[in-house]
GROMACS .gro file of C-alpha atoms in nm:
model
  213
    1MET     CA    1   0.431   2.929  -4.824
    2SER     CA    2   0.146   3.080  -4.633
    3VAL     CA    3   0.124   3.432  -4.528
    4ALA     CA    4   0.167   3.333  -4.158
    5SER     CA    5   0.476   3.137  -4.254
    6SER     CA    6   0.617   3.416  -4.438
    7ARG     CA    7   0.560   3.660  -4.150
    8LEU     CA    8   0.737   3.417  -3.916
    9VAL     CA    9   1.051   3.383  -4.134
   10ALA     CA   10   1.058   3.747  -4.175
   11ILE     CA   11   1.067   3.799  -3.786
   12ILE     CA   12   1.315   3.539  -3.735
   13ALA     CA   13   1.542   3.711  -4.001
   14ARG     CA   14   1.516   4.061  -3.838
   15ARG     CA   15   1.547   3.952  -3.465
   16PRO     CA   16   1.714   3.609  -3.471
   17VAL     CA   17   1.836   3.626  -3.106
   18ALA     CA   18   1.488   3.719  -2.988
   19ALA     CA   19   1.326   3.450  -3.212
   20THR     CA   20   1.564   3.175  -3.101
   21PHE     CA   21   1.489   3.291  -2.711
   22TRP     CA   22   1.101   3.237  -2.785
   23ILE     CA   23   1.109   2.938  -2.976
   24ALA     CA   24   1.343   2.764  -2.702
   25LEU     CA   25   1.105   2.873  -2.427
   26LEU     CA   26   0.800   2.719  -2.600
   27LEU     CA   27   0.994   2.383  -2.670
   28ALA     CA   28   1.085   2.390  -2.284
   29LEU     CA   29   0.735   2.440  -2.160
   30PRO     CA   30   0.627   2.091  -2.198
   31ILE     CA   31   0.934   1.959  -2.034
   32VAL     CA   32   0.901   2.216  -1.742
   33PHE     CA   33   0.534   2.106  -1.695
   34PHE     CA   34   0.630   1.723  -1.692
   35LEU     CA   35   0.903   1.787  -1.420
   36ARG     CA   36   0.656   1.986  -1.209
   37ASN     CA   37   0.395   1.721  -1.220
   38ARG     CA   38   0.601   1.423  -1.206
   39PRO     CA   39   0.512   1.203  -0.900
   40LYS     CA   40   0.744   1.268  -0.601
   41PRO     CA   41   0.948   0.951  -0.500
   42LEU     CA   42   0.785   0.772  -0.199
   43PRO     CA   43   0.981   0.816   0.122
   44VAL     CA   44   1.136   0.508   0.272
   45PHE     CA   45   1.030   0.494   0.640
   46ALA     CA   46   1.182   0.138   0.732
   47THR     CA   47   1.314  -0.178   0.592
   48LEU     CA   48   1.131  -0.464   0.725
   49PRO     CA   49   1.318  -0.769   0.853
   50PRO     CA   50   1.274  -1.096   0.692
   51TRP     CA   51   0.972  -1.267   0.840
   52GLN     CA   52   0.764  -1.572   0.805
   53LEU     CA   53   0.404  -1.651   0.917
   54THR     CA   54   0.139  -1.897   0.847
   55ASP     CA   55  -0.137  -1.810   0.582
   56GLN     CA   56  -0.501  -1.917   0.564
   57ALA     CA   57  -0.404  -2.240   0.379
   58ALA     CA   58  -0.174  -2.321   0.680
   59ARG     CA   59   0.121  -2.275   0.454
   60PRO     CA   60   0.456  -2.083   0.536
   61PHE     CA   61   0.413  -1.727   0.401
   62GLY     CA   62   0.631  -1.435   0.440
   63SER     CA   63   0.881  -1.203   0.301
   64ALA     CA   64   1.044  -1.469   0.057
   65GLN     CA   65   0.715  -1.525  -0.123
   66LEU     CA   66   0.654  -1.142  -0.176
   67ARG     CA   67   1.009  -1.060  -0.288
   68GLY     CA   68   0.980  -0.853  -0.574
   69HIS     CA   69   0.603  -0.779  -0.524
   70PRO     CA   70   0.473  -0.447  -0.385
   71TYR     CA   71   0.209  -0.526  -0.114
   72VAL     CA   72  -0.083  -0.349   0.088
   73ALA     CA   73  -0.074  -0.452   0.470
   74ASN     CA   74  -0.273  -0.421   0.769
   75PHE     CA   75  -0.314  -0.564   1.120
   76MET     CA   76  -0.637  -0.722   1.238
   77PHE     CA   77  -0.804  -0.983   1.403
   78THR     CA   78  -1.138  -1.158   1.327
   79SER     CA   79  -1.305  -1.096   1.645
   80CYS     CA   80  -1.207  -0.716   1.655
   81PRO     CA   81  -1.529  -0.528   1.720
   82THR     CA   82  -1.383  -0.170   1.648
   83ILE     CA   83  -1.154  -0.075   1.340
   84CYS     CA   84  -1.086  -0.419   1.188
   85PRO     CA   85  -1.417  -0.442   0.980
   86THR     CA   86  -1.342  -0.090   0.848
   87LEU     CA   87  -0.989  -0.182   0.764
   88SER     CA   88  -1.111  -0.513   0.599
   89ARG     CA   89  -1.351  -0.328   0.398
   90HIS     CA   90  -1.090  -0.087   0.256
   91MET     CA   91  -0.871  -0.381   0.176
   92ALA     CA   92  -1.161  -0.534  -0.027
   93ARG     CA   93  -1.184  -0.203  -0.198
   94VAL     CA   94  -0.810  -0.206  -0.273
   95GLN     CA   95  -0.817  -0.542  -0.406
   96GLN     CA   96  -1.110  -0.443  -0.661
   97ARG     CA   97  -0.975  -0.118  -0.768
   98THR     CA   98  -0.642  -0.299  -0.851
   99ALA     CA   99  -0.766  -0.604  -0.994
  100SER     CA  100  -0.584  -0.527  -1.341
  101LEU     CA  101  -0.258  -0.541  -1.142
  102GLY     CA  102  -0.300  -0.913  -1.098
  103ASP     CA  103  -0.040  -1.053  -0.882
  104ARG     CA  104   0.197  -0.754  -0.939
  105LEU     CA  105   0.022  -0.634  -0.611
  106HIS     CA  106  -0.046  -0.831  -0.310
  107LEU     CA  107  -0.247  -0.772  -0.009
  108VAL     CA  108  -0.159  -0.892   0.336
  109SER     CA  109  -0.367  -0.896   0.654
  110ILE     CA  110  -0.183  -0.980   0.973
  111SER     CA  111  -0.391  -1.131   1.262
  112VAL     CA  112  -0.262  -1.016   1.597
  113ASP     CA  113  -0.468  -1.288   1.758
  114PRO     CA  114  -0.316  -1.626   1.692
  115ALA     CA  115  -0.483  -1.803   1.976
  116VAL     CA  116  -0.817  -1.771   1.809
  117ASP     CA  117  -0.727  -1.702   1.443
  118THR     CA  118  -0.662  -2.046   1.312
  119PRO     CA  119  -0.612  -2.097   0.912
  120GLU     CA  120  -0.953  -2.218   0.890
  121ARG     CA  121  -1.095  -1.897   1.066
  122LEU     CA  122  -0.888  -1.664   0.874
  123ALA     CA  123  -0.986  -1.838   0.542
  124GLU     CA  124  -1.366  -1.795   0.680
  125TYR     CA  125  -1.306  -1.428   0.744
  126GLY     CA  126  -1.142  -1.372   0.393
  127ARG     CA  127  -1.441  -1.523   0.222
  128ARG     CA  128  -1.651  -1.285   0.407
  129TYR     CA  129  -1.503  -0.985   0.244
  130GLY     CA  130  -1.453  -1.146  -0.116
  131TYR     CA  131  -1.086  -1.198  -0.090
  132ASP     CA  132  -0.869  -1.348  -0.395
  133PRO     CA  133  -0.652  -1.596  -0.204
  134ARG     CA  134  -0.408  -1.560  -0.523
  135ARG     CA  135  -0.354  -1.196  -0.404
  136TRP     CA  136  -0.478  -1.133  -0.052
  137HIS     CA  137  -0.320  -1.341   0.219
  138PHE     CA  138  -0.431  -1.370   0.591
  139VAL     CA  139  -0.156  -1.458   0.817
  140THR     CA  140  -0.061  -1.508   1.183
  141GLY     CA  141   0.204  -1.661   1.394
  142GLU     CA  142   0.377  -1.685   1.705
  143ALA     CA  143   0.340  -1.383   1.932
  144THR     CA  144   0.725  -1.315   1.920
  145ALA     CA  145   0.700  -1.340   1.535
  146LEU     CA  146   0.429  -1.083   1.537
  147GLN     CA  147   0.589  -0.832   1.770
  148THR     CA  148   0.909  -0.867   1.566
  149ILE     CA  149   0.731  -0.783   1.250
  150ALA     CA  150   0.513  -0.504   1.416
  151ALA     CA  151   0.789  -0.337   1.587
  152ASP     CA  152   1.092  -0.385   1.407
  153GLY     CA  153   0.931  -0.370   1.054
  154PHE     CA  154   0.627  -0.167   1.062
  155ARG     CA  155   0.722   0.036   1.350
  156VAL     CA  156   0.392  -0.007   1.544
  157ALA     CA  157   0.301  -0.138   1.884
  158LEU     CA  158   0.081  -0.442   1.963
  159GLY     CA  159  -0.082  -0.497   2.320
  160GLN     CA  160  -0.388  -0.607   2.515
  161ILE     CA  161  -0.650  -0.376   2.629
  162PRO     CA  162  -0.909  -0.553   2.891
  163THR     CA  163  -1.275  -0.496   2.786
  164ALA     CA  164  -1.511  -0.328   3.019
  165GLY     CA  165  -1.671  -0.589   3.253
  166GLN     CA  166  -1.380  -0.850   3.188
  167GLN     CA  167  -1.495  -1.193   3.293
  168ARG     CA  168  -1.290  -1.432   3.106
  169PRO     CA  169  -0.910  -1.428   3.021
  170HIS     CA  170  -0.971  -1.368   2.652
  171ASP     CA  171  -1.207  -1.065   2.709
  172PHE     CA  172  -0.974  -0.814   2.578
  173ASN     CA  173  -0.926  -0.608   2.265
  174ILE     CA  174  -0.579  -0.588   2.096
  175LEU     CA  175  -0.417  -0.254   2.053
  176HIS     CA  176  -0.268  -0.232   1.659
  177SER     CA  177  -0.228   0.006   1.388
  178ALA     CA  178  -0.553   0.161   1.231
  179ASN     CA  179  -0.344   0.234   0.925
  180LEU     CA  180  -0.308   0.057   0.565
  181MET     CA  181   0.058   0.026   0.498
  182LEU     CA  182   0.241  -0.009   0.159
  183VAL     CA  183   0.545  -0.201   0.127
  184ASP     CA  184   0.760  -0.213  -0.189
  185GLY     CA  185   0.904  -0.534  -0.365
  186GLU     CA  186   1.251  -0.479  -0.163
  187GLY     CA  187   1.058  -0.525   0.149
  188ARG     CA  188   1.079  -0.117   0.246
  189LEU     CA  189   0.796   0.045   0.410
  190ARG     CA  190   0.686   0.327   0.164
  191GLY     CA  191   0.368   0.466   0.292
  192LEU     CA  192   0.106   0.474   0.571
  193TYR     CA  193  -0.242   0.566   0.490
  194ARG     CA  194  -0.587   0.631   0.667
  195ALA     CA  195  -0.873   0.415   0.659
  196ASP     CA  196  -1.103   0.666   0.483
  197ASP     CA  197  -1.184   0.750   0.113
  198ASP     CA  198  -0.904   1.010   0.077
  199GLY     CA  199  -0.652   0.783   0.229
  200LEU     CA  200  -0.764   0.497   0.020
  201THR     CA  201  -0.762   0.694  -0.311
  202GLU     CA  202  -0.396   0.785  -0.238
  203LEU     CA  203  -0.284   0.430  -0.147
  204VAL     CA  204  -0.417   0.286  -0.476
  205ARG     CA  205  -0.246   0.558  -0.662
  206GLU     CA  206   0.091   0.497  -0.522
  207ALA     CA  207   0.061   0.126  -0.489
  208SER     CA  208  -0.038   0.122  -0.866
  209ALA     CA  209   0.257   0.328  -0.937
  210LEU     CA  210   0.488   0.070  -0.741
  211ALA     CA  211   0.336  -0.214  -0.913
  212ASP     CA  212   0.393  -0.069  -1.262
  213ARG     CA  213   0.779   0.001  -1.226
   0.00000   0.00000   0.00000
């Protein structure tokens, strides 16, 4: 037995209560550290109603196909001149940063302009951003279906805003959410994230945690 070990045994023999306390404290420290640094459960903001739209391949796509899979969602339209390109670039970065998750995490971009955004146009738009159609789905549908999923599911508003100097019926912008949204495999809205670097980092971390469960 080493000198240090002999001294420790002697201390324990002389002061067993104090020694037991300090040993218990040392053993507990890793547990306390783990509990303090354990990720907090994500809030549940809403439960989405069942929904079905049409994807970029003209196939029905919705909550039934996504059951059991968390996904990142955003609202957009292909002719959007403002926030949509930024949102789509961030979705492309999410796709890239979570590539190792495969189909355990999906991405869904919901077009709010069904009159213009045909499946073919959505597919072309997706290719512009390097989408993987196995994971990233571009969908749209009837206006009533879009309003339902937006208002009753994601708790966001949709609407048309005429552009300056409007000359044609279709000269308008469409009001929609500028956030990226995280939905779990049970169809519950778990997070809203800004379209910036900090928001993207937080989204990737929390989406990966959901996909790994």
